[in-house]
Short mmCIF file of C-alpha atoms in Angstrom, two decimals:
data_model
loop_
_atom_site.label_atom_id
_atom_site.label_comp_id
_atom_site.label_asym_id
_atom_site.label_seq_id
_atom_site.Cartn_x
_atom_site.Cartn_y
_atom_site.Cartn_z
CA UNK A 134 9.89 -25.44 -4.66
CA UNK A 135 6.79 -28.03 -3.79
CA UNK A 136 6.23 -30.68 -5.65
CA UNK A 137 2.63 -30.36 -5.04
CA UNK A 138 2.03 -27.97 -8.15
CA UNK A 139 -0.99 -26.45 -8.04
CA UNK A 140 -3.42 -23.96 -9.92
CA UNK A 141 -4.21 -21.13 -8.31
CA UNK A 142 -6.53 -17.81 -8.93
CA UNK A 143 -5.78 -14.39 -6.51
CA UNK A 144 -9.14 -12.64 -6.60
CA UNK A 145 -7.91 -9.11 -5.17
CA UNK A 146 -4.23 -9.59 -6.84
CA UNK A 147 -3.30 -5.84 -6.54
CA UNK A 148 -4.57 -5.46 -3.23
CA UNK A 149 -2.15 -5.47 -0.07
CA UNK A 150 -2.36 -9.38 0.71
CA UNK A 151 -3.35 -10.31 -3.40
CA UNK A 152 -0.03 -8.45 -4.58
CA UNK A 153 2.26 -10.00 -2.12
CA UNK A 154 0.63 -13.53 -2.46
CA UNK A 155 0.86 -13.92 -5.60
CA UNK A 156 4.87 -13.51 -6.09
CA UNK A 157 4.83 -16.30 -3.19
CA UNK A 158 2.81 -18.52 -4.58
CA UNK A 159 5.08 -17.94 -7.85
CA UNK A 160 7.96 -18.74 -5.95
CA UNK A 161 6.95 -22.20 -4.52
CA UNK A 162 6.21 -23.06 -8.18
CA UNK A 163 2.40 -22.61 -8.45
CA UNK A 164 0.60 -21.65 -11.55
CA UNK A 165 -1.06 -18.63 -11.13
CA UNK A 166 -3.73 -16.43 -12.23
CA UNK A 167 -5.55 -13.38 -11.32
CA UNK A 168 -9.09 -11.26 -12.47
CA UNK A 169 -8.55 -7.17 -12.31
CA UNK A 170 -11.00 -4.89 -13.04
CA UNK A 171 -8.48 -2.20 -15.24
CA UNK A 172 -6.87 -3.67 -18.23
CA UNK A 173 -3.61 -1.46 -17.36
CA UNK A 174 -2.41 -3.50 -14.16
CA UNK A 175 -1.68 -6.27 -15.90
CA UNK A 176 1.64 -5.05 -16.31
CA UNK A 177 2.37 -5.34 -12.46
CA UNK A 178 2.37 -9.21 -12.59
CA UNK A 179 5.23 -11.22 -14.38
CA UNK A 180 5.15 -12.78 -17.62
CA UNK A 181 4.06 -16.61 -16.21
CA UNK A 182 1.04 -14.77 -14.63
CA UNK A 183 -2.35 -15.26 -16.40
CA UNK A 184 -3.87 -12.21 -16.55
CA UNK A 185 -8.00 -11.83 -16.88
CA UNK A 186 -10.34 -8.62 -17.23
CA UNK A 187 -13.44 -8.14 -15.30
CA UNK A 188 -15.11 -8.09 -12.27
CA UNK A 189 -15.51 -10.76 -9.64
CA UNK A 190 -19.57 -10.21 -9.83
CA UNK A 191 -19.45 -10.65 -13.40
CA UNK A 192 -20.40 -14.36 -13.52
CA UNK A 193 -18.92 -15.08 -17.27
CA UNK A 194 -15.54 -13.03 -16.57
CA UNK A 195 -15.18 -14.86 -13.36
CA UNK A 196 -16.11 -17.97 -14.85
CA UNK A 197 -13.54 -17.56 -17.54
CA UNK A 198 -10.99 -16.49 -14.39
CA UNK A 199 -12.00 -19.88 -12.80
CA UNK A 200 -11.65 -22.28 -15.63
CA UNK A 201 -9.17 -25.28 -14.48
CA UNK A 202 -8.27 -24.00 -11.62
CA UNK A 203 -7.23 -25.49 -7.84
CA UNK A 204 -7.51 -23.06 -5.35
CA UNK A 205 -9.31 -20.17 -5.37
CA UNK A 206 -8.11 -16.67 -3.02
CA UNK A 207 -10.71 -14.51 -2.60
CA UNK A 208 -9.23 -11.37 -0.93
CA UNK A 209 -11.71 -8.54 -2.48
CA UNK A 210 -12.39 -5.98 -0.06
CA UNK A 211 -14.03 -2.76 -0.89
CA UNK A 212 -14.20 -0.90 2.20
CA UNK A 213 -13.44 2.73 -0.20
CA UNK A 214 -17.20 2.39 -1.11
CA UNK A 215 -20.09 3.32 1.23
CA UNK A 216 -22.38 -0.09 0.48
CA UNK A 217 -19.00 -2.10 0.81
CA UNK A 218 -21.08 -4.74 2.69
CA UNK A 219 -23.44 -5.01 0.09
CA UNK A 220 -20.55 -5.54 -2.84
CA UNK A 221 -18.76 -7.91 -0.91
CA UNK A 222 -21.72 -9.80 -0.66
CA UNK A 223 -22.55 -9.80 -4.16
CA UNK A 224 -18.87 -10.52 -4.81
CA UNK A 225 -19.03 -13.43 -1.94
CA UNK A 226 -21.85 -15.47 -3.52
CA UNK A 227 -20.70 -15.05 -7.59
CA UNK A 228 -17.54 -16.60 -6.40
CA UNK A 229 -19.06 -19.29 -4.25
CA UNK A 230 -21.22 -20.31 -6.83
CA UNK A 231 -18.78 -19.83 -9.86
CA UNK A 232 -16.80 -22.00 -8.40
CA UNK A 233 -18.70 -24.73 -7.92
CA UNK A 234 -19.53 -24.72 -11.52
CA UNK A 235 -15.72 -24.54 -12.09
CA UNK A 236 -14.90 -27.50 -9.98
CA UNK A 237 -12.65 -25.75 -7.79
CA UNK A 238 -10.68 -27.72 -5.14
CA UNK A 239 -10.42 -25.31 -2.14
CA UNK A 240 -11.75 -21.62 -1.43
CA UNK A 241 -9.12 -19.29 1.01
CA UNK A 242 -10.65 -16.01 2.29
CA UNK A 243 -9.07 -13.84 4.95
CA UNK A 244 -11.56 -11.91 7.05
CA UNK A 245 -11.30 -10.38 10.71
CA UNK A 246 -12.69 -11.27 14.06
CA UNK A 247 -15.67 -12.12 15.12
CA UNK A 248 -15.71 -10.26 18.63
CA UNK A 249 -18.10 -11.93 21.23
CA UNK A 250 -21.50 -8.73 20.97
CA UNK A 251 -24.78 -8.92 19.18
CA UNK A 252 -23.83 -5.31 17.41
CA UNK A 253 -20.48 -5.94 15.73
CA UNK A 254 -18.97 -3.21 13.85
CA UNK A 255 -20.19 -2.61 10.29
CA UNK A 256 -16.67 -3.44 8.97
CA UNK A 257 -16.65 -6.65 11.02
CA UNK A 258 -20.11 -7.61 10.02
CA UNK A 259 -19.45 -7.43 6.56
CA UNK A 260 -15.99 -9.22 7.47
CA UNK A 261 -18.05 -11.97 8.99
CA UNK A 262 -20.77 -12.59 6.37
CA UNK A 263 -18.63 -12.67 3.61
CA UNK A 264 -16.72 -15.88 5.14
CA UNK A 265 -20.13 -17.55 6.00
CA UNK A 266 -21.09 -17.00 1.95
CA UNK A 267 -18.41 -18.27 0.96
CA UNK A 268 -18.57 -21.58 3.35
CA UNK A 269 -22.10 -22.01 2.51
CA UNK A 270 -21.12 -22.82 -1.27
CA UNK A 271 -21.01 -26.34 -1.97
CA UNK A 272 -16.90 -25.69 -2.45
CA UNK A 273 -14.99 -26.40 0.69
CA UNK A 274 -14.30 -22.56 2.48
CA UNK A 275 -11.20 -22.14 4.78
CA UNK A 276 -11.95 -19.12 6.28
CA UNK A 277 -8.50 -17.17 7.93
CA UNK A 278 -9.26 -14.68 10.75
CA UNK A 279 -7.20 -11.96 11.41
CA UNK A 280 -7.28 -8.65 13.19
CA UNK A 281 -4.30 -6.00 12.61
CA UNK A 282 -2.29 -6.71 9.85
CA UNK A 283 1.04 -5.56 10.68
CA UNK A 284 2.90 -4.62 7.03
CA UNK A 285 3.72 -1.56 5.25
CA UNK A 286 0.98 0.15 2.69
CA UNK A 287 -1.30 -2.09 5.44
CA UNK A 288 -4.03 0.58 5.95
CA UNK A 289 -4.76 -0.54 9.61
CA UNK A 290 -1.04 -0.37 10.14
CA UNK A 291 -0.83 2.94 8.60
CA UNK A 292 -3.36 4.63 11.01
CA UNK A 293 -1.54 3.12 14.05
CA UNK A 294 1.98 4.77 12.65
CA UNK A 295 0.14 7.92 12.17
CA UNK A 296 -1.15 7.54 15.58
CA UNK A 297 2.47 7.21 17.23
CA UNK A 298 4.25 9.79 14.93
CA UNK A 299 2.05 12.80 14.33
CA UNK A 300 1.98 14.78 17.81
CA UNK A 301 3.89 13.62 20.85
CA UNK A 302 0.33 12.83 22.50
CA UNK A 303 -2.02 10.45 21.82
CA UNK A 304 -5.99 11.00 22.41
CA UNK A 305 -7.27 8.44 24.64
CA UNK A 306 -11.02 8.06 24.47
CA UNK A 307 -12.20 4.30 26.45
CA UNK A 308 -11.73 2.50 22.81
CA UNK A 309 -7.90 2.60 22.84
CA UNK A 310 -8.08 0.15 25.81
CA UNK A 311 -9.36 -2.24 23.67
CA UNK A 312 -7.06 -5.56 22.93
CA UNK A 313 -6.39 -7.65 19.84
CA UNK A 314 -3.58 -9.57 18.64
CA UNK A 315 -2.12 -8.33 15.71
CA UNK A 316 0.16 -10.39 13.17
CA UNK A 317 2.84 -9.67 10.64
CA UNK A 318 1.86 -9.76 7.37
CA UNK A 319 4.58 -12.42 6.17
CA UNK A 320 2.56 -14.49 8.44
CA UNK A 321 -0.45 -14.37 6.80
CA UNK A 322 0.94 -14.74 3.82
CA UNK A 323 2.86 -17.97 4.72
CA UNK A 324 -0.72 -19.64 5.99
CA UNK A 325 -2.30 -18.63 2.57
CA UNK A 326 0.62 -20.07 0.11
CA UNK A 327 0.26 -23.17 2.83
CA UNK A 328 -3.46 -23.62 2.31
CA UNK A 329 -2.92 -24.04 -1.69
CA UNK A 330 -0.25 -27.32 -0.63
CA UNK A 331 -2.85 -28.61 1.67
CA UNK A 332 -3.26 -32.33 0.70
CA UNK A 333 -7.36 -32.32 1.21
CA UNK A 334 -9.62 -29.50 1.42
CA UNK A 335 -10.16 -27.95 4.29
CA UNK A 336 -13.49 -26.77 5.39
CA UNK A 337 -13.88 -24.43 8.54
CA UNK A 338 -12.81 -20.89 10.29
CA UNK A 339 -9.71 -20.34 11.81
CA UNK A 340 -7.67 -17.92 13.66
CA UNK A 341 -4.21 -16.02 12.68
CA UNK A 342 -3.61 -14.05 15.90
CA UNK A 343 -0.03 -12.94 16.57
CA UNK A 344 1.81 -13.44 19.73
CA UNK A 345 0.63 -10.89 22.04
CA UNK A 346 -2.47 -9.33 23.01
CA UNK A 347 -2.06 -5.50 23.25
CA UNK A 348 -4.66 -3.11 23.20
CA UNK A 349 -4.69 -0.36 20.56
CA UNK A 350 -3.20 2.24 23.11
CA UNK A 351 -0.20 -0.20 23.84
CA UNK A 352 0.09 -0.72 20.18
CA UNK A 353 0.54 3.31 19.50
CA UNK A 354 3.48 3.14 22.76
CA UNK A 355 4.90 0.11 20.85
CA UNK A 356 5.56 1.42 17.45
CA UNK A 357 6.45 4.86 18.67
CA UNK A 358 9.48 2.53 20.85
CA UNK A 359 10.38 0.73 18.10
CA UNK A 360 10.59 4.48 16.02
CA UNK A 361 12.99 5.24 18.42
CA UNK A 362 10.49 8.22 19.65
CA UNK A 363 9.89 9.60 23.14
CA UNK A 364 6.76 8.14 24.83
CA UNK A 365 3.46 9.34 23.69
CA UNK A 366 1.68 11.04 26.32
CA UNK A 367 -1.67 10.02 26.59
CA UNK A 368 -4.54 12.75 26.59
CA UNK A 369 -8.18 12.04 27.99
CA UNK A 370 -10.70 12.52 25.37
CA UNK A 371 -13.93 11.19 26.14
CA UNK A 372 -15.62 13.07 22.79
CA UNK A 373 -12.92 11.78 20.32
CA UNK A 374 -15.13 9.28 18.41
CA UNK A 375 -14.70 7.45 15.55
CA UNK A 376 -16.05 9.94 13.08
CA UNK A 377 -13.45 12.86 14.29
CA UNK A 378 -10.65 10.56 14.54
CA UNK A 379 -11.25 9.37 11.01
CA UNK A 380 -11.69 12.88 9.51
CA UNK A 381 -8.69 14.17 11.31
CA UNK A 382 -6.56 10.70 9.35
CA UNK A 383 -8.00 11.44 6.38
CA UNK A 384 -6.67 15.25 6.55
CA UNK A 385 -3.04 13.98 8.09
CA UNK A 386 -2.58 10.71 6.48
CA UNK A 387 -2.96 8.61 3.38
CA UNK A 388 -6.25 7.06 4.51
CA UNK A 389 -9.20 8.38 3.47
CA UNK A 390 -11.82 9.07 6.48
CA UNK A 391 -14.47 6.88 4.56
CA UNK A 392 -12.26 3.90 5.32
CA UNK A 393 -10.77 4.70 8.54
CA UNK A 394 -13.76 5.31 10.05
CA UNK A 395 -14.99 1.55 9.85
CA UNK A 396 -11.87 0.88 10.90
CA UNK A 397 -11.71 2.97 13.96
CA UNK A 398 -15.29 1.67 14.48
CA UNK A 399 -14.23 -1.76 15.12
CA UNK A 400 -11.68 -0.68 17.48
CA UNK A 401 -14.98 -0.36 19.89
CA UNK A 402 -14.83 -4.63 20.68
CA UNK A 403 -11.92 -6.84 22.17
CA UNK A 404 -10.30 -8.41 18.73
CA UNK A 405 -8.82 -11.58 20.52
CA UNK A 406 -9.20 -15.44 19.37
CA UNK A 407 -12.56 -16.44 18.96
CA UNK A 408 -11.82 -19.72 16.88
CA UNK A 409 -9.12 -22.50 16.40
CA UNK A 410 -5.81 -21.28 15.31
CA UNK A 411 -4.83 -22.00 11.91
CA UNK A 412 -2.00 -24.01 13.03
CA UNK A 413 -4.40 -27.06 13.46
CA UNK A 414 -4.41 -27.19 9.74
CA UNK A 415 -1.76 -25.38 8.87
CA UNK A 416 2.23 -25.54 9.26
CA UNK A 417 3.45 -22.61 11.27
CA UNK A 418 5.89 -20.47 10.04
CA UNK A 419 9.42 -21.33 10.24
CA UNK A 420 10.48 -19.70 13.31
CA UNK A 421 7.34 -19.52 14.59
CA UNK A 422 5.16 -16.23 14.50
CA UNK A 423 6.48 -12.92 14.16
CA UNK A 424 7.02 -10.49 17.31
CA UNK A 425 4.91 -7.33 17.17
CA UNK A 426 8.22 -5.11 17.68
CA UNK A 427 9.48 -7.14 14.68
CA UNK A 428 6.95 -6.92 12.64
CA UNK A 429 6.69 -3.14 12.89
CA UNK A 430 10.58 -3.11 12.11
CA UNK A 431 10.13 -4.73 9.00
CA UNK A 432 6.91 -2.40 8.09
CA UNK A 433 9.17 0.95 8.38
CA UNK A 434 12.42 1.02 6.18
CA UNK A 435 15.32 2.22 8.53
CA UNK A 436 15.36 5.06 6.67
CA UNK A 437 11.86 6.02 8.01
CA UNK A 438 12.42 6.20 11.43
CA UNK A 439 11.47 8.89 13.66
CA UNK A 440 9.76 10.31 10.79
CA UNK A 441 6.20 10.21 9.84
CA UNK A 442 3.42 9.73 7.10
CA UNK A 443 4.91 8.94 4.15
CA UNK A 444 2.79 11.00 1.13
CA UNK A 445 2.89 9.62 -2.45
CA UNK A 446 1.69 11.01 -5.49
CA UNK A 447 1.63 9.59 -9.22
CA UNK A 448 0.88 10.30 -12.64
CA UNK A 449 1.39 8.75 -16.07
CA UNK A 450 1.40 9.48 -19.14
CA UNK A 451 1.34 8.12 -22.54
CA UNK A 452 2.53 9.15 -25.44
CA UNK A 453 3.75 8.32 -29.09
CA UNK A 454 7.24 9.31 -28.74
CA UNK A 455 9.74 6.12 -28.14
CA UNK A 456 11.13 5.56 -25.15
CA UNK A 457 14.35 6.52 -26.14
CA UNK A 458 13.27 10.51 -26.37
CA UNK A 459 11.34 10.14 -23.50
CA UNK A 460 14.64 8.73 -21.47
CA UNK A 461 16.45 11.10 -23.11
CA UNK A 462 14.29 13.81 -21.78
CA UNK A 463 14.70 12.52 -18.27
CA UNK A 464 18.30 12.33 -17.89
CA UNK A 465 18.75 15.98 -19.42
CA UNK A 466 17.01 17.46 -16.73
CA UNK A 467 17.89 20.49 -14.71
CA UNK A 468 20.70 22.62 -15.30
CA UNK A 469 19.81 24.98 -18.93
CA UNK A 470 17.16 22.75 -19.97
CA UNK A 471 15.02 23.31 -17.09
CA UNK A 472 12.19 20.74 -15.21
CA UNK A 473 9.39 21.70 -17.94
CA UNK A 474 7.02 22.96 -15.15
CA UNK A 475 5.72 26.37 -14.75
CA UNK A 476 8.63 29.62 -15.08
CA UNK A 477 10.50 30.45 -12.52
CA UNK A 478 8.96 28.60 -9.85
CA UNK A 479 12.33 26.45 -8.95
CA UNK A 480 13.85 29.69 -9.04
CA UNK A 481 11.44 31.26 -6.54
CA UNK A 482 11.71 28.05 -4.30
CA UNK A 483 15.72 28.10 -4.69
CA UNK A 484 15.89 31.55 -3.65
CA UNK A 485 14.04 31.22 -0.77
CA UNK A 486 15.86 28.07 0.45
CA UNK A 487 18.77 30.01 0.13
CA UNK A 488 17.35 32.85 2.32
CA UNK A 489 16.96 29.98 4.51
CA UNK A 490 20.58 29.11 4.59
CA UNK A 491 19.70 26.06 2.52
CA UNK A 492 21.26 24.97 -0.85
CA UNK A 493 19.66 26.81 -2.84
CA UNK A 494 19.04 26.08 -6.52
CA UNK A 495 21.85 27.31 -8.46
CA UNK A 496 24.24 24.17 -8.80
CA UNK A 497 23.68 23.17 -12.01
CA UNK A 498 24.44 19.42 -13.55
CA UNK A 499 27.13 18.20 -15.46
CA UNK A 500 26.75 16.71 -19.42
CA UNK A 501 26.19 12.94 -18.28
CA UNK A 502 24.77 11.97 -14.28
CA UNK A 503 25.13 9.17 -12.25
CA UNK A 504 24.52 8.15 -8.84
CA UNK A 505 25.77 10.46 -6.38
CA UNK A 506 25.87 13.59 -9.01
CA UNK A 507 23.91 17.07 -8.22
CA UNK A 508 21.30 18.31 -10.42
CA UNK A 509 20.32 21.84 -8.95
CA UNK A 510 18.80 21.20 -6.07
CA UNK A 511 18.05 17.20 -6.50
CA UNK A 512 20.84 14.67 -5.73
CA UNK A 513 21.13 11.41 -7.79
CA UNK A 514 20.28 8.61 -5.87
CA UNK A 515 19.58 5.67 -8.72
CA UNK A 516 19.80 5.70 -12.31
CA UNK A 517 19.46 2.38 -14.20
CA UNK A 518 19.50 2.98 -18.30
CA UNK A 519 18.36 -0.82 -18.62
CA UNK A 520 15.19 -0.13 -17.30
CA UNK A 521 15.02 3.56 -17.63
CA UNK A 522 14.83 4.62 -14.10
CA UNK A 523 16.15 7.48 -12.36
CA UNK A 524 15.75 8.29 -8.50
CA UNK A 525 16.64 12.02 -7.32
CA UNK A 526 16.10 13.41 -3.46
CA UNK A 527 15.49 16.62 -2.92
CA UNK A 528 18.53 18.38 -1.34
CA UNK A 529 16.13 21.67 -0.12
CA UNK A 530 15.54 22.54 3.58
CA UNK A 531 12.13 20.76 4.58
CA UNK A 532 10.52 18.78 7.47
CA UNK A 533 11.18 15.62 5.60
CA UNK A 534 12.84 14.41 2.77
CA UNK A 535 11.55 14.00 -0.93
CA UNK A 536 12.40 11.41 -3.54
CA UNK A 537 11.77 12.05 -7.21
CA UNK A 538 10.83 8.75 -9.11
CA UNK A 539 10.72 8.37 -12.67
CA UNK A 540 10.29 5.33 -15.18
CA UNK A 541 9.96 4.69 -18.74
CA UNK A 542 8.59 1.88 -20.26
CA UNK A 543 6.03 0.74 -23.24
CA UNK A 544 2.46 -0.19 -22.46
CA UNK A 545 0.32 -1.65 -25.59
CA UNK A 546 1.58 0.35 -28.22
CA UNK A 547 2.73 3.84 -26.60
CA UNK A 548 5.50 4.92 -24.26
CA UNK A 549 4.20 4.87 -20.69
CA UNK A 550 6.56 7.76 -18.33
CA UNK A 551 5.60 7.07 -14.99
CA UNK A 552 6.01 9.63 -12.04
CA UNK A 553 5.83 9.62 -8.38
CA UNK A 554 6.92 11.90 -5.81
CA UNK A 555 6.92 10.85 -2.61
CA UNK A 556 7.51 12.94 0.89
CA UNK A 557 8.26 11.14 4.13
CA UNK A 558 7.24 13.58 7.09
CA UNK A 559 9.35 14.76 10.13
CA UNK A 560 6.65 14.89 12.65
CA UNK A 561 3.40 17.60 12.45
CA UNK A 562 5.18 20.33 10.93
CA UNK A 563 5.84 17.53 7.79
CA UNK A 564 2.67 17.13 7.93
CA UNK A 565 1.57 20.74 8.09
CA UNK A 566 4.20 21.25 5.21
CA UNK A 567 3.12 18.88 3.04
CA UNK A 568 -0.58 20.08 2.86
CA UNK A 569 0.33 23.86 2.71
CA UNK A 570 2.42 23.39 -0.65
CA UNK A 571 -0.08 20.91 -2.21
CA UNK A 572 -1.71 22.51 -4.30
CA UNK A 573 0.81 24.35 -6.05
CA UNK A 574 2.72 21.32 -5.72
CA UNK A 575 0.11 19.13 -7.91
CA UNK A 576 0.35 21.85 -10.63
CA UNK A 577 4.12 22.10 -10.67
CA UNK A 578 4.69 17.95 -11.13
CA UNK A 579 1.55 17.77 -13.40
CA UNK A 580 2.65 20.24 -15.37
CA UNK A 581 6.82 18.22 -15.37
CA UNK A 582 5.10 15.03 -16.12
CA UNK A 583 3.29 16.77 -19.23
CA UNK A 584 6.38 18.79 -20.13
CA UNK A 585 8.66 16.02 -20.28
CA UNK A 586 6.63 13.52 -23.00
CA UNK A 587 5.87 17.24 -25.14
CA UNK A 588 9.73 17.74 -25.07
CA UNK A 589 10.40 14.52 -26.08
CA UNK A 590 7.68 14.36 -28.96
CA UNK A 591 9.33 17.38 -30.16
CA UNK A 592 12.77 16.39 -30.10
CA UNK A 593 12.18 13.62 -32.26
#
């Protein structure tokens, strides 16, 4: 823990950098707070976090955020909206200039490369201007540039993974020769929990580049190695632009194509060092940087490899009955009481696994499970009563594998069950899989999550 305590605001605290900062920052013994825009993520931060409501271009609620604070993060991005540049702007100056008011010790932004062409990319430009905002403020700016973020949930790193995993070839259109030097996300987050110990402010831009320079087709080779899959063979494809390849993501992957296609737009320029490294302000990490092949290790649990996309889906619900009968309800699932979801349809979906030489559905459940039990076609693979969590994979033949999460909890004044089902791929038939049974498959959980808190308002 430093002895250099200071106060610190995360502007983007539930993004991917914001919501892995902040527990860092925690740990070294800053004080911290963060702004969100929805009232119900507050409950993702712990108890020592303060907690503020609004937007960061709402001038009074990010004044309010602001008040006697250090160091200020600002890691908004909103590349999901089509004027993202415009918002980030907007976003760029009510910070620089709340903070001033504030008297704010030290701005940290993390932005990308500036490659060396009159025409960035749209995504880069935006990446660009929002740094110079901020350093134009009267509050000293240190700018962080970084290209791929290597991390999982990163979306860059999501698209490459996708790249290396869906089809054993790879289109191969003159972009994917293009280098940069990606960096492991416990990188950047060590140079941004360093900038709030810095001993003066630091005004400037720097670089985070990782240790190698690979272009984007070396990448895809790289992480399909490290997957422990075959070599990718590469396919000419002089008409695969940025707008097909990001349509094509957003119909096989998590991403939607209105963000990957910026992304895949800036693939078009060399993403190397154009600035001083952060290190001339900056400790390095212990260790020194991250390898790329470790870094993508670390991004895909063990359990993941040689599989691909991973596809989550929530929901949540609220309701009045305590979290007692909605536990309840959970841990009696399966067996006579059912999955309260639409008739028959496990039964259909048993039988035909069966046909399929598969387990079928008709195993039943014993009067109390635990890790390791059966409940028809589900296997137990966590239940923790403290917190009111149980974990169940799918047993069923599929091309991939299927966990079953659900939590219980109180938020404000109701009981808060929380679902999500999520389905790791094996390669394109997962894929193919997974968006053939979708749409009966959003009916079927909606319809459990809804069916659970009704059964447990009932049995009270």
């Amino acid at each position: 823990m430093t002895s250099n305590v200071k106060k610190c605001l995360v502007l983007g605290a539930t993004g991917y950098l914001g919501s892995r900062l902040v527990p860092d920052l925690l740990a070294r013994g800053h004080q911290v707070t963060v702004l969100v825009r929805d009232a119900a993520q507050a409950t993702r931060f712990p108890t020592n976090v303060m907690v503020h409501v609004g937007d960061v271009t709402d001038a009074r609620a990010l004044g309010e955020a602001l008040a006697g604070n250090d160091v200020v993060y600002f890691l908004v991005h909103s590349l999901d909206r089509v004027d993202f540049a415009g918002v980030d702007r907007a976003a760029a100056a009510t910070t620089a200039a709340a903070a001033e008011r504030a008297g704010v010790r030290q701005l940290v932004y993390v932005g990308g490369p500036r490659p060396d062409t009159a025409e960035p990319s749209a995504h880069l430009a935006s990446r660009a201007e929002v740094g110079d905002v901020l350093a134009a403020g009267a509050v000293p700016a240190l700018v962080l540039q970084a290209s791929m973020i290597i991390g999982a949930g990163s979306t860059s790193f999501e698209l490459l993974r996708s790249s290396a995993t869906l089809t054993p070839w790879v289109p191969m259109p003159a972009w994917m020769h293009n280098s940069s030097r990606p960096v492991a996300v416990a990188d950047v987050v060590h140079f941004l929990v360093a900038a709030a110990e810095l001993d003066e402010p630091v005004q400037g831009v720097f670089d985070v580049p990782g240790p190698e320079r690979l272009s984007y087709a070396e990448l895809v080779q790289r992480c399909a190695r490290v997957l422990r899959l075959p070599v990718r063979v590469p396919l000419p494809a002089p008409l695969w632009s940025h707008k097909l390849a990001a349509q094509v993501a957003g119909l096989v992957t998590p991403v939607p194509a209105a963000v990957a296609e910026p992304l895949f737009a800036s693939l078009e320029h060399d993403l190397d060092q154009s600035g001083p490294p952060a290190t001339e302000v900056l400790p390095a990490p212990p260790g020194g940087l991250t390898s790329v092949d470790n870094a993508i290790r670390g991004a895909v649990p063990a359990e993941d490899a040689q599989v691909g996309e991973m596809f989550t889906e929530e929901r949540t619900v609220l309701t009045e009955a305590s979290p007692q009968d909605v536990w309840r309800t959970v841990t009696e699932l399966g067996g006579e009481d059912g999955w309260h979801t639409l008739p028959l349809v496990w039964t259909v979906r048993g039988a035909i696994d069966h046909l399929l030489g598969g387990i079928g559905l008709y195993r039943g459940r014993g009067p109390e499970i635990t890790e390791g039990d059966v409940v028809d076609f589900w296997t137990v693979v966590h239940r923790d009563d403290d917190a009111k969590r149980l974990v169940l994979k799918a047993d069923m033949k599929m091309p991939g594998h299927t966990l079953l999460d659900m939590r219980v909890d109180r938020h404000d004044d109701k009981t808060r069950y929380r679902q999500k089902v999520t389905f790791t791929a094996h390669g394109l038939m997962g894929q193919l899989y997974w968006m053939a049974q979708k749409p009966l498959h959003d009916i079927v959980f909606a319809m459990m999550a809804r069916g659970i808190v009704r059964t447990a308002c009932t049995s009270r």
